[in-house]
Coordinates of C-alpha atoms and ligand atoms in Angstrom, one line a residue:
X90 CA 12.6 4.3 19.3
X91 CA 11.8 0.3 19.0
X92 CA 14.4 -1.7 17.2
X93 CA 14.0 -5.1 18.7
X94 CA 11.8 -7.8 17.4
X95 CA 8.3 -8.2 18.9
X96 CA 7.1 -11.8 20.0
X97 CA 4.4 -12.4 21.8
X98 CA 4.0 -9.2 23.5
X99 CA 7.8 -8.9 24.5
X100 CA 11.2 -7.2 22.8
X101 CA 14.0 -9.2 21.7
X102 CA 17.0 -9.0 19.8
X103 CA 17.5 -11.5 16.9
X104 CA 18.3 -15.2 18.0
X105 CA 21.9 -14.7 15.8
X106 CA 22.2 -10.7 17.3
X107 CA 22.6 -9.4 13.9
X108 CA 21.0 -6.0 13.2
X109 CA 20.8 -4.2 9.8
X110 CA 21.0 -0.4 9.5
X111 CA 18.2 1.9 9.2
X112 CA 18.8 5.2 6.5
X113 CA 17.7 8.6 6.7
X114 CA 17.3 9.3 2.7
X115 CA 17.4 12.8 2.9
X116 CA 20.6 12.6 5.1
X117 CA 22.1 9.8 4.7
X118 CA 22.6 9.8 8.2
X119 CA 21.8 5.8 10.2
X120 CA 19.1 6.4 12.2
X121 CA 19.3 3.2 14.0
X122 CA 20.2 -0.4 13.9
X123 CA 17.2 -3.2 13.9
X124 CA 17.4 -6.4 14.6
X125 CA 18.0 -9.0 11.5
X126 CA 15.0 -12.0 12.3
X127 CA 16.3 -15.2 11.4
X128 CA 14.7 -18.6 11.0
X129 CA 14.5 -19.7 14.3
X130 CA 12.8 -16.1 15.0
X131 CA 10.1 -17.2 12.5
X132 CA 9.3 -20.0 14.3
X133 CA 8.9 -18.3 17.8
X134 CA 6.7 -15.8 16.3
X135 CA 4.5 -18.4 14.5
X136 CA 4.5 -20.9 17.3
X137 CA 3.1 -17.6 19.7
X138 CA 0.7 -16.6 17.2
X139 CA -0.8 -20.3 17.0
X140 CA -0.8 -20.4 20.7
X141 CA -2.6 -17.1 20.9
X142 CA -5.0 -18.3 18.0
X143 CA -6.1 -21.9 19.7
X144 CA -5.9 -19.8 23.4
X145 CA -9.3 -19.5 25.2
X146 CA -8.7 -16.1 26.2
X147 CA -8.8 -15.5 22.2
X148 CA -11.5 -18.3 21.0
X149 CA -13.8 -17.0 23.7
X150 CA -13.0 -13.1 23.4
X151 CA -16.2 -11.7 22.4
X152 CA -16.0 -10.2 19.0
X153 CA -17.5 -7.1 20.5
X154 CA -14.2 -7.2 22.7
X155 CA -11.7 -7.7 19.6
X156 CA -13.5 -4.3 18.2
X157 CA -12.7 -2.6 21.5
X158 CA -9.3 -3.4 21.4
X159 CA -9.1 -2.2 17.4
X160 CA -10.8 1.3 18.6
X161 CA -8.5 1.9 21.6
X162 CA -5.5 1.3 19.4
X163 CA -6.9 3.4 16.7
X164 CA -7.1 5.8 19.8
X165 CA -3.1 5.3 21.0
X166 CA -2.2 6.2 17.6
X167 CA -3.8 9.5 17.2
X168 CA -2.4 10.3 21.1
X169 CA 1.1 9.6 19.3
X170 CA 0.4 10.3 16.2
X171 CA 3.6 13.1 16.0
X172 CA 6.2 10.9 17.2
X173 CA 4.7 7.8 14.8
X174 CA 5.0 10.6 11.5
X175 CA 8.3 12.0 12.3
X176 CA 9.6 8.1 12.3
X177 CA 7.5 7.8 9.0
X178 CA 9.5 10.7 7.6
X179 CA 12.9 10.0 9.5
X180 CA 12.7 6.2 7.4
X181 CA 10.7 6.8 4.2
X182 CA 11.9 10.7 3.3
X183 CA 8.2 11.6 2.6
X184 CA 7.5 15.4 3.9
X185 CA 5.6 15.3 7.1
X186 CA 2.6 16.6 6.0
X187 CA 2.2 13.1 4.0
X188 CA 2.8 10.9 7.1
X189 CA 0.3 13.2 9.1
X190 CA -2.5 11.8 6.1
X191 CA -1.4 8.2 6.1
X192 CA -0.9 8.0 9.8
X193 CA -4.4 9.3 10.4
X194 CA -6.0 6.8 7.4
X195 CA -4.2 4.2 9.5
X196 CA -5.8 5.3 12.7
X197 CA -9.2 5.5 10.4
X198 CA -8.5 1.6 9.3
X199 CA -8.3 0.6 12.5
X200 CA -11.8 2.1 13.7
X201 CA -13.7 1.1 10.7
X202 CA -12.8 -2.3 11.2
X203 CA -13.1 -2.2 15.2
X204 CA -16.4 -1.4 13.9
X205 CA -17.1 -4.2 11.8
X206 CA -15.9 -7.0 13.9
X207 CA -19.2 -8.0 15.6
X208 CA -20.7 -7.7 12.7
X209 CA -19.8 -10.7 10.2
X210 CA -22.4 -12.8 10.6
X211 CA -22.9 -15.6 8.0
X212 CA -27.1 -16.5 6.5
X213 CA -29.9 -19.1 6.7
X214 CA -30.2 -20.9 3.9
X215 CA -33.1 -22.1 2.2
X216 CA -32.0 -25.8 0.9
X217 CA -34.4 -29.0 0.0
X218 CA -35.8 -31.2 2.5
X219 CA -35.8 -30.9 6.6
X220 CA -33.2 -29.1 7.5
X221 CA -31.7 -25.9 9.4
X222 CA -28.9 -25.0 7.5
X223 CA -26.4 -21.9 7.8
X224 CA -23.5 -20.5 7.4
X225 CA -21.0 -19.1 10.0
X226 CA -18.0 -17.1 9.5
X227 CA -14.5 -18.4 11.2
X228 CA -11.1 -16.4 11.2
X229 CA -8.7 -18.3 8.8
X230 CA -6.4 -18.6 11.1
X231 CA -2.5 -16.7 11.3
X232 CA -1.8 -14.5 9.1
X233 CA 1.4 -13.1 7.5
X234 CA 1.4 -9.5 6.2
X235 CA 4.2 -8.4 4.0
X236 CA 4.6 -4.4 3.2
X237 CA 6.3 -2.5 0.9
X238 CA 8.4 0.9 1.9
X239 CA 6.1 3.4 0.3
X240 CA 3.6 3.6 3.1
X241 CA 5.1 1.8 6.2
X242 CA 2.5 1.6 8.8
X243 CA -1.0 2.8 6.5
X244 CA -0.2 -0.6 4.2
X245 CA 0.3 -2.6 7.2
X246 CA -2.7 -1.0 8.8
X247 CA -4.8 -2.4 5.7
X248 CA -3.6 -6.2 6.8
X249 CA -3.5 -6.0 10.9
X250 CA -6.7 -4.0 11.2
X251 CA -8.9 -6.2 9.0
X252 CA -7.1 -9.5 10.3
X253 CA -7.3 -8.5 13.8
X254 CA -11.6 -8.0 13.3
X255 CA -11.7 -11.1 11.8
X256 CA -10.0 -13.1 14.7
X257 CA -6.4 -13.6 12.8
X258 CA -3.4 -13.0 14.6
X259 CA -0.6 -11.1 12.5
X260 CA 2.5 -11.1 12.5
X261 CA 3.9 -7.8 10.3
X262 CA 7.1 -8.2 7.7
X263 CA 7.8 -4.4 7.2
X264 CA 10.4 -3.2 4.5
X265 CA 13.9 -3.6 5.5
X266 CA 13.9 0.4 4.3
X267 CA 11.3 1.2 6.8
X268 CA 10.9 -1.1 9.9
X269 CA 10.3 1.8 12.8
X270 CA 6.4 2.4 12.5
X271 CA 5.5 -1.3 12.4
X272 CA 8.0 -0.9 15.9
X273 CA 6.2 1.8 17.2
X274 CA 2.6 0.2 16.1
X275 CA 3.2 -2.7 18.2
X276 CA 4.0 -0.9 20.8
X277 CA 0.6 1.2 20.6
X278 CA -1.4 -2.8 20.0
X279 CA 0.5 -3.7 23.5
X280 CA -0.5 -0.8 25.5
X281 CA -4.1 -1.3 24.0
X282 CA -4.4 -4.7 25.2
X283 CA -4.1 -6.8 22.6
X284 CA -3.2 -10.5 24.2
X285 CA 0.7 -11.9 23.6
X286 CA 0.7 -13.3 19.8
X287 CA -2.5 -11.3 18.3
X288 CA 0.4 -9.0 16.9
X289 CA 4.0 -9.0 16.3
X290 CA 6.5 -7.8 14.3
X291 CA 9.3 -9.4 12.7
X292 CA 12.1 -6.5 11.1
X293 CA 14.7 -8.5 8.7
X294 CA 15.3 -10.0 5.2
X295 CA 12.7 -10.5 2.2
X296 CA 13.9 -13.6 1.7
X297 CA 14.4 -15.3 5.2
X298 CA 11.3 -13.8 7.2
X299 CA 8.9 -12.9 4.6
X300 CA 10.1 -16.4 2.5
X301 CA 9.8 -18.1 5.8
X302 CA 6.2 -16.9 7.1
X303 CA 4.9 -18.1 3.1
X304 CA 6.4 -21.1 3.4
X305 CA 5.7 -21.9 6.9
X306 CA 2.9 -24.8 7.3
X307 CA 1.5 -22.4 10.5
X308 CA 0.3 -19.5 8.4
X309 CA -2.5 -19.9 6.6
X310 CA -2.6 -16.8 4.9
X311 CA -0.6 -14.4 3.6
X312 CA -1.8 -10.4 2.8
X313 CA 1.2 -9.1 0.5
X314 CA 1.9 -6.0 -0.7
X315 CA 5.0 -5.0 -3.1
X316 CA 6.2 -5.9 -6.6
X317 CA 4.6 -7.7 -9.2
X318 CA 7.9 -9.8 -9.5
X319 CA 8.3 -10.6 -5.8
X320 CA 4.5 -11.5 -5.9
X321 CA 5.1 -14.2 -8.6
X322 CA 7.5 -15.9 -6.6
X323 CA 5.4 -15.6 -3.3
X324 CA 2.4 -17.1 -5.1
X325 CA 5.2 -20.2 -6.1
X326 CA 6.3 -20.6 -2.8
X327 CA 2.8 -20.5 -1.3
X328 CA 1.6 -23.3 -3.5
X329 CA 3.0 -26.4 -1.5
X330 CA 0.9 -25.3 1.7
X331 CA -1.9 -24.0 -0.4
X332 CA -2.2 -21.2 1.6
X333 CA -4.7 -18.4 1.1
X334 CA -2.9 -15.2 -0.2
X335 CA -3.6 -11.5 -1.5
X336 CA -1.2 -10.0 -4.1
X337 CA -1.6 -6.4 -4.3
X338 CA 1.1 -5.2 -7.0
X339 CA 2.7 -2.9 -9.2
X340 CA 1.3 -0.3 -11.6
X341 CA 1.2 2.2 -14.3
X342 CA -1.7 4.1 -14.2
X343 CA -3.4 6.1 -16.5
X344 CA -4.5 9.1 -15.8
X345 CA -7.0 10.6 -18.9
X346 CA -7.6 14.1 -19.5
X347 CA -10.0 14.8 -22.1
X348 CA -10.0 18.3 -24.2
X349 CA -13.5 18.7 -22.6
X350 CA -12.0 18.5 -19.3
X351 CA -12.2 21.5 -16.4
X352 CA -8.2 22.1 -17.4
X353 CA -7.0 23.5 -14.1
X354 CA -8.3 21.0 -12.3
X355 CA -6.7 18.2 -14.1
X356 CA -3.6 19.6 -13.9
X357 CA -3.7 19.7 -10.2
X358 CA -5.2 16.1 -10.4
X359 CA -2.1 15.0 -12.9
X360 CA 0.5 16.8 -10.6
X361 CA -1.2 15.2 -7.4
X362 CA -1.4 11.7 -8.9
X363 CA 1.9 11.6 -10.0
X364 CA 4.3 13.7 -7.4
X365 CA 2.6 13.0 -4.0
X366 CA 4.6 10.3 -2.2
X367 CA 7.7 11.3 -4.5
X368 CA 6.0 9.0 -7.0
X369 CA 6.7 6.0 -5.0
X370 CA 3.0 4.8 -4.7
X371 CA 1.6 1.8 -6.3
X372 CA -1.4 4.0 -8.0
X373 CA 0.8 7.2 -9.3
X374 CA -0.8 8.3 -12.5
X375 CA 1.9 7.6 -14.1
X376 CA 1.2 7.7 -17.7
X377 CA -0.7 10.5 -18.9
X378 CA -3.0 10.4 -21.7
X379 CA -3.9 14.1 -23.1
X380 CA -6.4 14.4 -25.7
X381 CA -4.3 16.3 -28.7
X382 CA -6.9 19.5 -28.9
X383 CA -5.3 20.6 -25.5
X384 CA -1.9 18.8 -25.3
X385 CA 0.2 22.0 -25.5
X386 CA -1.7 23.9 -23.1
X387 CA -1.6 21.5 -20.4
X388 CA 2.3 20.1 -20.4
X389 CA 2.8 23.7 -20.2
X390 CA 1.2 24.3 -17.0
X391 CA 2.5 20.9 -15.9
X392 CA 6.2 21.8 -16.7
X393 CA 5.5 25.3 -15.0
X394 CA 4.5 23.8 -11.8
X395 CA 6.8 20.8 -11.6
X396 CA 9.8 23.3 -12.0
X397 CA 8.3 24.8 -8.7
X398 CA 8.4 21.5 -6.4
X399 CA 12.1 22.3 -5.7
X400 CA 13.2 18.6 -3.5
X401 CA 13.3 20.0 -0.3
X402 CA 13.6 18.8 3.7
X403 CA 10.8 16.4 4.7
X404 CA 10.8 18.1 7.9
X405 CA 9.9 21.5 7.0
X406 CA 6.1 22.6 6.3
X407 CA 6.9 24.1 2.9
X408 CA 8.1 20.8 1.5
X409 CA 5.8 19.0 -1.1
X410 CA 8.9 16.7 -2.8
X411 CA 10.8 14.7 -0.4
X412 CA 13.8 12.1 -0.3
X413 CA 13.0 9.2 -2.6
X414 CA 13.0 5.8 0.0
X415 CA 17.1 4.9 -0.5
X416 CA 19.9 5.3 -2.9
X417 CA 19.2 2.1 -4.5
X418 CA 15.7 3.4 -5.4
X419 CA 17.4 7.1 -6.4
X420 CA 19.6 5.1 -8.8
X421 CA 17.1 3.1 -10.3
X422 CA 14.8 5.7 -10.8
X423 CA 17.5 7.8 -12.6
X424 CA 18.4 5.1 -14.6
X425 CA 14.5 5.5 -16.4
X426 CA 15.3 9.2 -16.6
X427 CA 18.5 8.2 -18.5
X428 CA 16.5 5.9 -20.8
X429 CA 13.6 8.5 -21.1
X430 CA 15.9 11.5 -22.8
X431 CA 17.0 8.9 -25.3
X432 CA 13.4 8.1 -26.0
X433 CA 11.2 11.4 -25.3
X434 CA 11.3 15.2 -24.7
X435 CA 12.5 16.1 -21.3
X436 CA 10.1 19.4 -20.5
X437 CA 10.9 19.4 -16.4
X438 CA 13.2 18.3 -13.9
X439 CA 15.4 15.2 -15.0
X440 CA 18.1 15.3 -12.8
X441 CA 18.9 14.0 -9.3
X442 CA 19.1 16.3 -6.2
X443 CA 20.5 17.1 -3.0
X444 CA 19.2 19.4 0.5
X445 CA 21.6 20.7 2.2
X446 CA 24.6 18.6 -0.1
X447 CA 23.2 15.4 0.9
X448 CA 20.5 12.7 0.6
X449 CA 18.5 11.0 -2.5
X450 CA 16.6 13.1 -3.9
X451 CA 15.0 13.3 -7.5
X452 CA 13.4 16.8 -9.2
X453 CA 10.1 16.8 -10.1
X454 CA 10.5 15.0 -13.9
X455 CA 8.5 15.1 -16.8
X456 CA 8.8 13.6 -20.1
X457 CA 6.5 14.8 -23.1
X458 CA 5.6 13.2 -26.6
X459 CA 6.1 9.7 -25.2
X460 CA 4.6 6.4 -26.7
X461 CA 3.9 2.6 -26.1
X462 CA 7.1 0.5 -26.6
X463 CA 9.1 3.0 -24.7
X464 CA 10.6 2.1 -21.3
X465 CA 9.3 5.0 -19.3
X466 CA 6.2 4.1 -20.4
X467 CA 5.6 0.8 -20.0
X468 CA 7.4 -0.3 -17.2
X469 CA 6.5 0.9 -12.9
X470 CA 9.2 3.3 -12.8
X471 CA 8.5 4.3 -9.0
X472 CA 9.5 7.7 -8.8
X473 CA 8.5 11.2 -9.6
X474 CA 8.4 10.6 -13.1
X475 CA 5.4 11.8 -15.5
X476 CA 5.3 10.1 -19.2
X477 CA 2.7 12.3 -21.2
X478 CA 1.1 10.4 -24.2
X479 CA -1.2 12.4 -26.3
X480 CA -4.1 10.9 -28.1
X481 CA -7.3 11.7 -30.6
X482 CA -11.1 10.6 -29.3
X483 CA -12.7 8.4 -26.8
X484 CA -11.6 5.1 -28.3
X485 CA -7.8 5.8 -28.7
X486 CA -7.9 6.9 -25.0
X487 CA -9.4 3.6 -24.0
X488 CA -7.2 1.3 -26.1
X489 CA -3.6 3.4 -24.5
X490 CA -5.2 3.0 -21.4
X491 CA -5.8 -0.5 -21.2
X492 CA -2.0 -0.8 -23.1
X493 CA -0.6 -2.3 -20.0
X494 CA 0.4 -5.7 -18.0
X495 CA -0.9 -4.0 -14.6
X496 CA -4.3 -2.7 -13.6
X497 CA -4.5 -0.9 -10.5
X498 CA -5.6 2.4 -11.2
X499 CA -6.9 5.1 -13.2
X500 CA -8.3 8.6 -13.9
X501 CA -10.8 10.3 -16.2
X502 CA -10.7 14.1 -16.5
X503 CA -14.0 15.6 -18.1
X504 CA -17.3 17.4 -18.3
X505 CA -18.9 14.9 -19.8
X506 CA -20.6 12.6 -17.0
X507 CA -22.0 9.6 -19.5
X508 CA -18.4 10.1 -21.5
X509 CA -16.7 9.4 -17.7
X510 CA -18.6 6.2 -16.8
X511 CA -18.9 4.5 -19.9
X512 CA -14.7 4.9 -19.9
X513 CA -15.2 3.7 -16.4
X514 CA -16.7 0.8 -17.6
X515 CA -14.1 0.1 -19.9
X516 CA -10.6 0.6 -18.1
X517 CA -9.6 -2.9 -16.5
X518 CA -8.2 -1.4 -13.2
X519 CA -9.5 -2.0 -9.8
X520 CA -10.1 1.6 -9.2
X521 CA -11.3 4.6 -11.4
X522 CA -10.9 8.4 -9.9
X523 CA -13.4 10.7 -12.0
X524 CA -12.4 14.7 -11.8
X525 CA -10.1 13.6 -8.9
X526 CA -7.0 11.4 -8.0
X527 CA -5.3 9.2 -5.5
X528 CA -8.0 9.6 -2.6
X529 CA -8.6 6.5 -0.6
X530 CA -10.7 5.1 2.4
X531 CA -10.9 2.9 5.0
X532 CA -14.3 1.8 3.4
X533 CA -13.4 1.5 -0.1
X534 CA -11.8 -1.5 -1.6
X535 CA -8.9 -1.4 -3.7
X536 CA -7.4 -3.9 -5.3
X537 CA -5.9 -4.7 -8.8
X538 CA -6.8 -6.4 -11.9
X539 CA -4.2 -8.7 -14.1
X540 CA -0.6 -8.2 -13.2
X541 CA -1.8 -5.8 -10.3
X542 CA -2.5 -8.9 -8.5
X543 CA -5.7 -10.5 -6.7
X544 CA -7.8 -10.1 -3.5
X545 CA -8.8 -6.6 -1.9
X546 CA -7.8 -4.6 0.6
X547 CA -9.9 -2.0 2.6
X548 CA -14.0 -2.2 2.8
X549 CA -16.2 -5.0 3.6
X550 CA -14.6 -7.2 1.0
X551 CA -11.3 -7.1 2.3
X552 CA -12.9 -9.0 5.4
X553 CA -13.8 -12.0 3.1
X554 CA -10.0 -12.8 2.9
X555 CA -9.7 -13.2 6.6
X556 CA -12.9 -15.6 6.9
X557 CA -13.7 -18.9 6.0
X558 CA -17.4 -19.8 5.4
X559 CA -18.3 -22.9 7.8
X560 CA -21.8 -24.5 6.3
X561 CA -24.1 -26.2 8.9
X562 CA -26.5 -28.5 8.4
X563 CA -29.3 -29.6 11.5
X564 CA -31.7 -32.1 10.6
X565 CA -35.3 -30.8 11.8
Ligands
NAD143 P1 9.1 -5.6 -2.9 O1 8.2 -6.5 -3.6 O2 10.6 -5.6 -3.2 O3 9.0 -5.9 -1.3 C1 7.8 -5.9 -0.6 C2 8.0 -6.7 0.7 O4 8.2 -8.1 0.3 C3 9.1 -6.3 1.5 O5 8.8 -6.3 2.9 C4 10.2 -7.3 1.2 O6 11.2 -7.4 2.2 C5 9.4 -8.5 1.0 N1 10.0 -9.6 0.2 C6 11.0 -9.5 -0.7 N2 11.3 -10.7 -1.2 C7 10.5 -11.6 -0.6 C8 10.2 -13.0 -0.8 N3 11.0 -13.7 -1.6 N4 9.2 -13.6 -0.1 C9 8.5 -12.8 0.7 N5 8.6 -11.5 0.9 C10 9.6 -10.9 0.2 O7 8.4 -4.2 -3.0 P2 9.0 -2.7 -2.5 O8 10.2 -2.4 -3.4 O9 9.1 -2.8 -1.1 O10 7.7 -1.8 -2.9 C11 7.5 -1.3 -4.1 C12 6.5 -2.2 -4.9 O11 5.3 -2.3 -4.1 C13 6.0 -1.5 -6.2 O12 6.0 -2.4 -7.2 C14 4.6 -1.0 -5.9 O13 3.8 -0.9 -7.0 C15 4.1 -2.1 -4.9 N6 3.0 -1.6 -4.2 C16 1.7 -2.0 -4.4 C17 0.6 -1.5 -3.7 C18 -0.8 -2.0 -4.0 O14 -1.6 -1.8 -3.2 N7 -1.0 -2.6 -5.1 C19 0.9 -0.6 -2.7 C20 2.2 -0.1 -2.5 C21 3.2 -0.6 -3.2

């Protein structure tokens, strides 16, 4: 297990030796001790990123080649891909089964953009008078991607493996919570070839490295993922070196389902969008609106199954609920469940939880008759926590849906195909799941609207936040 920094291509131990611990949240056992970057560590790892970005061997690597590279790494992760998802599960608490599907979107993310890296060609243009004139796409230059703890290595798979196409060096900020993928991802980029620079790894504080790589006049972008408040501040702090940056935020998505709607299946697609990833996942249908005609039948199946997801070992196969990320997280997340039996009607779970007499864990929770205003409801709780809000008609459902600062995400549950995209239409969220929930892929952008943030990750599109478009002009 890696638990040194990684600068240009080699492991070292922070410039001051300090190290922070690493926590197994469904222990509480240390799983190890990673080194603490400080300032000075910034600096080596933007001054090796520059040097690998201005380098021959990188300006004159065929694109082709860069795709090569992305492909084999995409290749050394699915080799290793059991030793990467048992250190996503040893530092996150998420069952196995969970890191298995974001380890394998991450190896997916890399090959679809190995794929597209000899292809971003720019246009001829047809301007007035006697002139040639077109356009050619550049790399913007290094790049600084920040990540969240919810999904380690697939979040920082949406930054590197774009970036890298493009011709940007990276280096990766991972969540002090859960460093060891990131580790174990650069080892993989090393043995694929990448060149010293293209991609490194700094483990340490939110507010010296990933403060440091937006402030620093050698990054010119930054791809963040996280909070909506963190984001603020990063869009502040990237103002004085107008740097290019990406904010994908917080949420609180609503998830519709409409009396017409196939009822089983939403109720899967309600459980699913809410409970995978313990809840901690920027795009958890988190509120959700049921028309009143069959409100009682479905928070009765949903109680019934949630009072099945027992917390249980993220190691074993039977597991669907695993450790929330740290006891920090457990304790804010129980705090909202304080606030949410004062408020609403507690029909599951509601309580914290231990395996085995230790770790943080929290049951499978669901609140009933709950309304705007309320703190479960309008604020990202982050957690495995369900706020059901009832409704009457089309119209209602669109106005509670849109009742929010963020817009990430969404669902619409029903029969009715015209009913589902003109509500499409109308939810301001960067995604919309029709008769299904929280699937994702390499191809598809996502993204947020208003306090979800700005720029997208994934797809084509992503790509355009990695590029500059250079204009030339030849007189004829
Ligand atoms: P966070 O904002 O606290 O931290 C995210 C990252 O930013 C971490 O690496 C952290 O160390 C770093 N950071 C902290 N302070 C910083 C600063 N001043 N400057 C630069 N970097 C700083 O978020 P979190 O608690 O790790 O993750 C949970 C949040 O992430 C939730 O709000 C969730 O919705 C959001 N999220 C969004 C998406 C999305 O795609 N929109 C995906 C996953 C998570």
């Amino acid at each position: 297990m890696k638990n040194d920094l990684f600068i240009n291509n080699e492991w070292s131990p922070a410039s001051s030796g300090d190290r922070f611990e690493v926590i197994n949240p469904a222990t509480e056992e240390v799983i190890t001790e990673v080194a603490s970057a400080t300032p000075d560590d910034v600096e080596r790892a933007v001054a090796a990123a520059r040097a690998c970005f201005e380098s021959d061997e990188w300006q004159n690597m065929d694109a082709r080649q860069r795709g090569k590279l992305l492909v084999k790494a995409a290749d050394l992760l699915k080799e290793r891909m059991n030793d990467v998802c048992e250190l996503e599960t040893l530092h996150n608490g998420k069952p196995l089964f969970e890191s298995r599907i974001d380890a394998s979107m991450a190896s997916e993310t890399l090959r679809y953009y190995g794929g597209w890296a000899d292809k971003l060609g720019g246009e001829t243009i047809p301007v007035n008078g006697p002139f040639l004139t077109f356009t050619q796409r550049e790399p913007v230059g290094v790049v600084g991607g920040i990540v969240p703890w919810n999904f380690p290595l697939n979040l920082a798979a949406w930054k590197f493996a774009p970036a890298l196409a493009a011709g940007c060096p990276i280096i990766i900020k991972p969540a002090s919570e859960t460093p060891l993928t990131a580790l174990a991802m650069a080892e993989i980029m090393k043995d694929a070839g990448m060149p010293a620079g293209a991609f490194q790894v700094l483990t340490g504080g939110g507010s010296t490295v990933g403060a440091g790589l937006v402030k620093h006049p050698g990054v010119d972008k930054i791809s963040f993922t996280g909070s909506t408040e963190v984001g603020k501040g990063l869009m502040r702090d990237a103002a004085d070196t107008l740097k290019r940056i990406t904010l994908e935020l917080g949420g609180k998505s609503p998830n519709i389902i409409f009396g017409d709607a196939d009822i089983k299946s939403a109720v899967r697609g309600a459980l699913n969008g809410i409970f995978y990833g313990k809840g901690e996942v920027c795009a958890a249908g988190s509120r959700l609106l049921v028309e009143r005609s069959v409100h009682d039948q479905v928070v009765e199946e949903l109680a019934a199954r949630a009072a099945r997801m027992v917390p249980g070992d993220p190691f074993s196969k039977d597991t669907r609920l695993g450790a929330v990320v740290s006891k920090k997280q457990q304790e804010s997340v129980l705090s909202y469940i304080e606030a949410g039996k004062k408020e609403a009607e507690l029909v599951a779970g509601g309580n914290a939880a231990q395996v085995n007499g230790k770790g943080y864990f929290v049951e499978a929770t669901i609140f009933d008759q709950a309304t705007p205003g309320m703190k479960i409801v309008d604020e990202e709780i982050f957690g495995p926590v369900l706020s059901v809000i009832s409704f009457d008609g089309v119209e209602e459902g669109i106005e509670l849906a849109n009742k929010t600062q963020y817009g990430l995400a969404s669902g619409i549950w029903t029969q009715d195909i015209k009913k589902a995209f003109r509500i499409a239409k109308a939810i301001k969220a960067g995604t919309v799941w029709i008769n299904t929930y929280n699937f994702y892929d390499p191809a598809a952008p996502f993204g947020g609207y208003k306090a979800s943030g700005f720029g997208r990750d994934l797809g084509r599109v992503a790509l355009e936040g990695y590029t500059e478009h250079k204009t030339v002009w030849v007189s004829l």
